[in-house]
PDB file of C-alpha atoms in Angstrom:
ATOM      1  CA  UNK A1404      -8.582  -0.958  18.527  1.00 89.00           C
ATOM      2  CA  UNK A1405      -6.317  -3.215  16.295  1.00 93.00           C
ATOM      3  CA  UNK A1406      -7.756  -6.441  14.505  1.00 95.00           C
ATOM      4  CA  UNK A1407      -6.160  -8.945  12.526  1.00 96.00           C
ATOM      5  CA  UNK A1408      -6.604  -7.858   9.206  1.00 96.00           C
ATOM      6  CA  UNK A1409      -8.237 -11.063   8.420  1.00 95.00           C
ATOM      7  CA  UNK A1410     -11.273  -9.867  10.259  1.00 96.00           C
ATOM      8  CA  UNK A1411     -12.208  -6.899   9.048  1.00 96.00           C
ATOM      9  CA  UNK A1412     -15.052  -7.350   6.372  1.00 96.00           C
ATOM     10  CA  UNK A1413     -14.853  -7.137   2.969  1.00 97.00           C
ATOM     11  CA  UNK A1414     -16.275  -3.396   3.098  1.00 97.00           C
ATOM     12  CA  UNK A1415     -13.477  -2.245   5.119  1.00 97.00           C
ATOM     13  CA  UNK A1416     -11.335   1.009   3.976  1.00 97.00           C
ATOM     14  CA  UNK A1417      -8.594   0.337   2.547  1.00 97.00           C
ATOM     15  CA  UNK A1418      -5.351   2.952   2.071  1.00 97.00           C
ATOM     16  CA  UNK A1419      -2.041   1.093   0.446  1.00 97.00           C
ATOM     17  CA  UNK A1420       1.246   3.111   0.628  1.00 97.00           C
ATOM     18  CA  UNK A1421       4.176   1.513  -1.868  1.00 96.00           C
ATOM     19  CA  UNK A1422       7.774   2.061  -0.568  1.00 97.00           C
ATOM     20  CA  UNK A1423       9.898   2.708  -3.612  1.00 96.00           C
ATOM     21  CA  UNK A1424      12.632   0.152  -1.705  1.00 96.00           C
ATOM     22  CA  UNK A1425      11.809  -3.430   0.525  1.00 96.00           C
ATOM     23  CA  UNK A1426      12.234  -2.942   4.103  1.00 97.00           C
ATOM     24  CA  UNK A1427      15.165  -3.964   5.433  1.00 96.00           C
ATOM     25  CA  UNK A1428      15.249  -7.236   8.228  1.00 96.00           C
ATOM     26  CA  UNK A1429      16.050  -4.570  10.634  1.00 97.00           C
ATOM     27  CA  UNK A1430      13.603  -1.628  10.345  1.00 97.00           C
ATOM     28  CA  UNK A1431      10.540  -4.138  10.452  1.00 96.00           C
ATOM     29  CA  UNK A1432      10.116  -4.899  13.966  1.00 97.00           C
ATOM     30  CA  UNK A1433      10.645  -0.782  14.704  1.00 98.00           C
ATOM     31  CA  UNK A1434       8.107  -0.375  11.821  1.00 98.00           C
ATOM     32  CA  UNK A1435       5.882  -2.608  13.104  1.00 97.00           C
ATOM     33  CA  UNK A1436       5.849  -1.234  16.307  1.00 97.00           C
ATOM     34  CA  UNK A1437       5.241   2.947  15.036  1.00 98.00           C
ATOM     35  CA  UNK A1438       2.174   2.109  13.029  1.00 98.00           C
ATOM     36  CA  UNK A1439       0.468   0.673  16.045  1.00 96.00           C
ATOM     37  CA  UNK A1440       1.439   3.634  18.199  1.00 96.00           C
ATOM     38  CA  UNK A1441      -0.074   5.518  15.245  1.00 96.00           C
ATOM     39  CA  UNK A1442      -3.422   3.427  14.871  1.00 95.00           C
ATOM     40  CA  UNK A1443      -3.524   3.071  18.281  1.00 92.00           C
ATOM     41  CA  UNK A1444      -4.050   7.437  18.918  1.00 92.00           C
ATOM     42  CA  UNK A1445      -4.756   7.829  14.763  1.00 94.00           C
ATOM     43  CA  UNK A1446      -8.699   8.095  15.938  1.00 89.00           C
ATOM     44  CA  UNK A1447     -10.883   9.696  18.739  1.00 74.00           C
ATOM     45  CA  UNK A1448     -13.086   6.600  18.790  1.00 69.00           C
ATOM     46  CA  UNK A1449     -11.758   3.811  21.131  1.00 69.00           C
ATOM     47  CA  UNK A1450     -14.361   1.542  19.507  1.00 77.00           C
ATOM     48  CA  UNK A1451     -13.231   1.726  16.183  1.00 87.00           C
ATOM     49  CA  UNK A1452     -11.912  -1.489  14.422  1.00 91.00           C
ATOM     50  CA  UNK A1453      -8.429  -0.475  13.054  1.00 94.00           C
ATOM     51  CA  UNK A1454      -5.881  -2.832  11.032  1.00 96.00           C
ATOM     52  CA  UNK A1455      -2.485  -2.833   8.680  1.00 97.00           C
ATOM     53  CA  UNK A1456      -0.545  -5.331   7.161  1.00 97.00           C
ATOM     54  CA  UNK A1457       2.665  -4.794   6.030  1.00 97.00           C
ATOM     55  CA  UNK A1458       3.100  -7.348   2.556  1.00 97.00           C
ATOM     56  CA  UNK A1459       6.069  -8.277   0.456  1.00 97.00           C
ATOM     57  CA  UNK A1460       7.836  -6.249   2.731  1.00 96.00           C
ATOM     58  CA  UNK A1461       7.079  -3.302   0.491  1.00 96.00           C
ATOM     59  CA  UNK A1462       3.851  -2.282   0.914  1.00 97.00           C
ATOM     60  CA  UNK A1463       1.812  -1.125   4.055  1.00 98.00           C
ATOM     61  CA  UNK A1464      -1.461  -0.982   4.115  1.00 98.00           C
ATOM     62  CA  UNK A1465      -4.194   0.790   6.542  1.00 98.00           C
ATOM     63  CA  UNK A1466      -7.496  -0.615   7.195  1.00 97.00           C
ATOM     64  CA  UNK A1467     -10.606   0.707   8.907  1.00 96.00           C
ATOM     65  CA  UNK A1468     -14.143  -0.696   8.616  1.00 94.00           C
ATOM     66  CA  UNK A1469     -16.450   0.864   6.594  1.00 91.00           C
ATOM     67  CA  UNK A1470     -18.618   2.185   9.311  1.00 90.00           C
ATOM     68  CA  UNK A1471     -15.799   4.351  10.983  1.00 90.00           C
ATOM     69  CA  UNK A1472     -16.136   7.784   9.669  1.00 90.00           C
ATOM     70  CA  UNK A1473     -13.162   8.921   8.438  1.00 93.00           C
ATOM     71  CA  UNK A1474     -12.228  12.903   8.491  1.00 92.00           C
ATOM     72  CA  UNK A1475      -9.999  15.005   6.540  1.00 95.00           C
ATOM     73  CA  UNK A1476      -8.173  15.608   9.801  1.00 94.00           C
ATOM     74  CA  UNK A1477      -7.558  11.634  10.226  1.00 94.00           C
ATOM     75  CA  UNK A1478      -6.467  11.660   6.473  1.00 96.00           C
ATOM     76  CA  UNK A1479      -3.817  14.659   7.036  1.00 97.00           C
ATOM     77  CA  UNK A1480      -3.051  13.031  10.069  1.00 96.00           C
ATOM     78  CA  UNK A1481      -2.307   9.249   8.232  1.00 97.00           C
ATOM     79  CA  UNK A1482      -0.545  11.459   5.149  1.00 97.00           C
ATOM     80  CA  UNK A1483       1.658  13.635   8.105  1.00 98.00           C
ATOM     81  CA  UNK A1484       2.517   9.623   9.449  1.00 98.00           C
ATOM     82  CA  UNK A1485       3.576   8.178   6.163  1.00 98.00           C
ATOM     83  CA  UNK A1486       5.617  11.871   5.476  1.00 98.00           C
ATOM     84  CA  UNK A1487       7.361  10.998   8.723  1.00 98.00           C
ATOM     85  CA  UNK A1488       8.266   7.590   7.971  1.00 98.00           C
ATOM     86  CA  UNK A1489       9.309   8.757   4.440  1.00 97.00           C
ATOM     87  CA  UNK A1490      12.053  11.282   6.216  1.00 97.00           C
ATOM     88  CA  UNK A1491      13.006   8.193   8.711  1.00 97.00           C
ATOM     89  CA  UNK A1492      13.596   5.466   6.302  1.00 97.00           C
ATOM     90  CA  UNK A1493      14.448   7.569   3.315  1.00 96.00           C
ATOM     91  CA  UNK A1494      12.027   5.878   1.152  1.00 96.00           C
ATOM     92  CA  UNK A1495       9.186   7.257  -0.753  1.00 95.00           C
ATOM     93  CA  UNK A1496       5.615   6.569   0.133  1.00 97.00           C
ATOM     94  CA  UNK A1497       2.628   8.743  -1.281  1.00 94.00           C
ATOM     95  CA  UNK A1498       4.114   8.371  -5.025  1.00 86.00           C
ATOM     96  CA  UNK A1499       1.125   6.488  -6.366  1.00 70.00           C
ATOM     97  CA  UNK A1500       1.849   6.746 -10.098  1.00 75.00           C
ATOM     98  CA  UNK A1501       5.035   4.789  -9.993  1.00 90.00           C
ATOM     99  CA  UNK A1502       4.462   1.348 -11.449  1.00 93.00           C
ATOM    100  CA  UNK A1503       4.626  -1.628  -8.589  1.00 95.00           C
ATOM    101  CA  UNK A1504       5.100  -5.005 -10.889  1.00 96.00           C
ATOM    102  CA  UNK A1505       6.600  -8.980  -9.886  1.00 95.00           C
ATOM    103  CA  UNK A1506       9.434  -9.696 -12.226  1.00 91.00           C
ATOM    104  CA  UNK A1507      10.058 -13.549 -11.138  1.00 87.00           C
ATOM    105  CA  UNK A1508       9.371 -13.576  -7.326  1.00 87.00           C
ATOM    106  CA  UNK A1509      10.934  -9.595  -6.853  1.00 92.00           C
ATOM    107  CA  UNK A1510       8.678  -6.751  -6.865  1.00 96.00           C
ATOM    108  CA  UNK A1511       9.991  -3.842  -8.477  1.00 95.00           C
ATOM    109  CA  UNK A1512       8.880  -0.058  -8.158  1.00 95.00           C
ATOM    110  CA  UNK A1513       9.533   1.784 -11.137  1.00 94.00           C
ATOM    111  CA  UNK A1514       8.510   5.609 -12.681  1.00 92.00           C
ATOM    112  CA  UNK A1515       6.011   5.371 -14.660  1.00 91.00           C
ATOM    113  CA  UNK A1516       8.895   6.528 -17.531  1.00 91.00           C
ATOM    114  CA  UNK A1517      10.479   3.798 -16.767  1.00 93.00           C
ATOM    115  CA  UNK A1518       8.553   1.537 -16.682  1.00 93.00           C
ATOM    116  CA  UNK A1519       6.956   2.333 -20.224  1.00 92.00           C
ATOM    117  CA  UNK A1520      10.597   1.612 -21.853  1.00 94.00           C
ATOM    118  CA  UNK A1521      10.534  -2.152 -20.034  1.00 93.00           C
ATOM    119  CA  UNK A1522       7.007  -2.396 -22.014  1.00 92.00           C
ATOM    120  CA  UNK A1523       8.981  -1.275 -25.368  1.00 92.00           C
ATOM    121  CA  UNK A1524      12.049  -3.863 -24.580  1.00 94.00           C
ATOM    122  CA  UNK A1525       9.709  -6.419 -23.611  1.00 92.00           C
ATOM    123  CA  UNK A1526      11.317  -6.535 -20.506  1.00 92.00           C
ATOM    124  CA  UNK A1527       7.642  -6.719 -19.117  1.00 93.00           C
ATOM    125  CA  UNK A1528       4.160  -7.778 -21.361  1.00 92.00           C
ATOM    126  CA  UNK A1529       0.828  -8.311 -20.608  1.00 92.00           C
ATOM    127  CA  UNK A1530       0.896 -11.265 -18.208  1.00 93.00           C
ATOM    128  CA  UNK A1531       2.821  -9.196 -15.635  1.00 95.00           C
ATOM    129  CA  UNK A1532       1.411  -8.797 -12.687  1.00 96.00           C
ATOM    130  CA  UNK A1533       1.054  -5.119 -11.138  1.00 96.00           C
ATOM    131  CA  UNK A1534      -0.114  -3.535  -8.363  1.00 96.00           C
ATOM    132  CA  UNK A1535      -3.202  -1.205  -8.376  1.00 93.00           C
ATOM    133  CA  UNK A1536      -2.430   0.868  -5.803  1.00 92.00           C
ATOM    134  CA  UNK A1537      -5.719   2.630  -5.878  1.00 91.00           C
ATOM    135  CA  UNK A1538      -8.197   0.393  -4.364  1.00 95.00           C
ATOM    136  CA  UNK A1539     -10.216   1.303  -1.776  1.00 96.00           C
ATOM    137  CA  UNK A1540     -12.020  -1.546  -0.166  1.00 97.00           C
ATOM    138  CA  UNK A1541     -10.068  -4.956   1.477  1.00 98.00           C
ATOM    139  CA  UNK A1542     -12.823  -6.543  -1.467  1.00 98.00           C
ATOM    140  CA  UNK A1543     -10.661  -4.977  -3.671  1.00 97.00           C
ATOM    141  CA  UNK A1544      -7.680  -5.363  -2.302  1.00 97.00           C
ATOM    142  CA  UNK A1545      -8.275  -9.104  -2.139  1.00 97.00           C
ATOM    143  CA  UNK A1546      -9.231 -10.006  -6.016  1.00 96.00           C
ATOM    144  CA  UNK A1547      -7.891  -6.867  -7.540  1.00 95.00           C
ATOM    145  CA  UNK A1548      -4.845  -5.540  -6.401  1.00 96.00           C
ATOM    146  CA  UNK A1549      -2.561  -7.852  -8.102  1.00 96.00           C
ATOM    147  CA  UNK A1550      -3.816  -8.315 -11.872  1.00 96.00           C
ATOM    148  CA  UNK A1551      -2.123  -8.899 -15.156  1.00 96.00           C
ATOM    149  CA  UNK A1552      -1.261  -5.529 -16.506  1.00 94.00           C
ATOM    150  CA  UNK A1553      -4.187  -6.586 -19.178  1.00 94.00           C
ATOM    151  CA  UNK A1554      -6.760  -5.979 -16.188  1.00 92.00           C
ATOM    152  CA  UNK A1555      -5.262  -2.896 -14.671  1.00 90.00           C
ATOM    153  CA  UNK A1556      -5.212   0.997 -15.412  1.00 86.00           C
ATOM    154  CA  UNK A1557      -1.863   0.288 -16.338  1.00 87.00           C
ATOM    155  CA  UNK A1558      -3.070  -1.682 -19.904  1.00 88.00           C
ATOM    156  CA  UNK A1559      -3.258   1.952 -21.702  1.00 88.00           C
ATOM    157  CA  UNK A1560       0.602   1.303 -21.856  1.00 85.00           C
ATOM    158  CA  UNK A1561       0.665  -1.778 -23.907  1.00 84.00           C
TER     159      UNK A1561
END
């Protein structure tokens, strides 16, 4: 069953999936409405507390709580969703080592490449903010997805 995201507990699962391009106006209402066709027959437990947010208009993110057992069939099963969506909206999706970072109020998505040669110009320092990607609980999410690049993986570059 689907819950406002804001209910889930801080232990709750969480699985973030960067689109290398914002959403357009258009696609979010039909986006909207495939990921809760998709949560709503992703698991064989009826009972099980379910979420996603879609943020910045970039990023969506899938939420469980941490009681629900996850499978590797329900992971293939999320990855085989986000491949689809990929071939629908022509965006990328499971690239997790490209560099999501705020320049001014934009949020950029950049190769990793790439984004080391914005460090060298000083195009970007150590009080940008970036996007760790990786985390895994909505704890997480909440205080430590969006850090300086000082407090991130990402720092190695500097």
């Amino acid at each position: 069953m689907i819950v406002p995201f804001e209910k889930l507990s801080e232990e709750a699962k969480i699985w973030i999936y960067p689109s290398s391009r914002k959403f357009y106006p258009q696609e979010k209402t039909p986006l909207k409405e495939k990921i809760e066709v998709f949560l709503n027959t992703w698991l064989d437990k009826n009972e099980a507390e379910l979420s996603y947010t879609i943020l910045y208009d970039r990023f969506i993110i899938f939420a469980t709580e941490e009681d629900v057992q996850i499978t590797n069939r329900d992971l293939d099963k999320q990855v085989a969703f986000i491949l689809q969506l990929q071939q629908e909206y022509e965006i990328q999706l499971l690239d997790k080592m490209n560099v999501c970072f705020k320049q001014g109020e934009f949020v950029q998505y950049k190769e990793v490449t790439a984004f080391k040669k914005l460090l060298k110009s000083k195009s970007v320092n150590s009080k940008t903010i970036v996007f760790d990607n990786l985390v895994q609980t909505k704890y997480d999410f909440e205080n430590f997805w969006e850090v300086p690049i000082t407090e991130s993986w990402y720092n190695r570059f500097l």
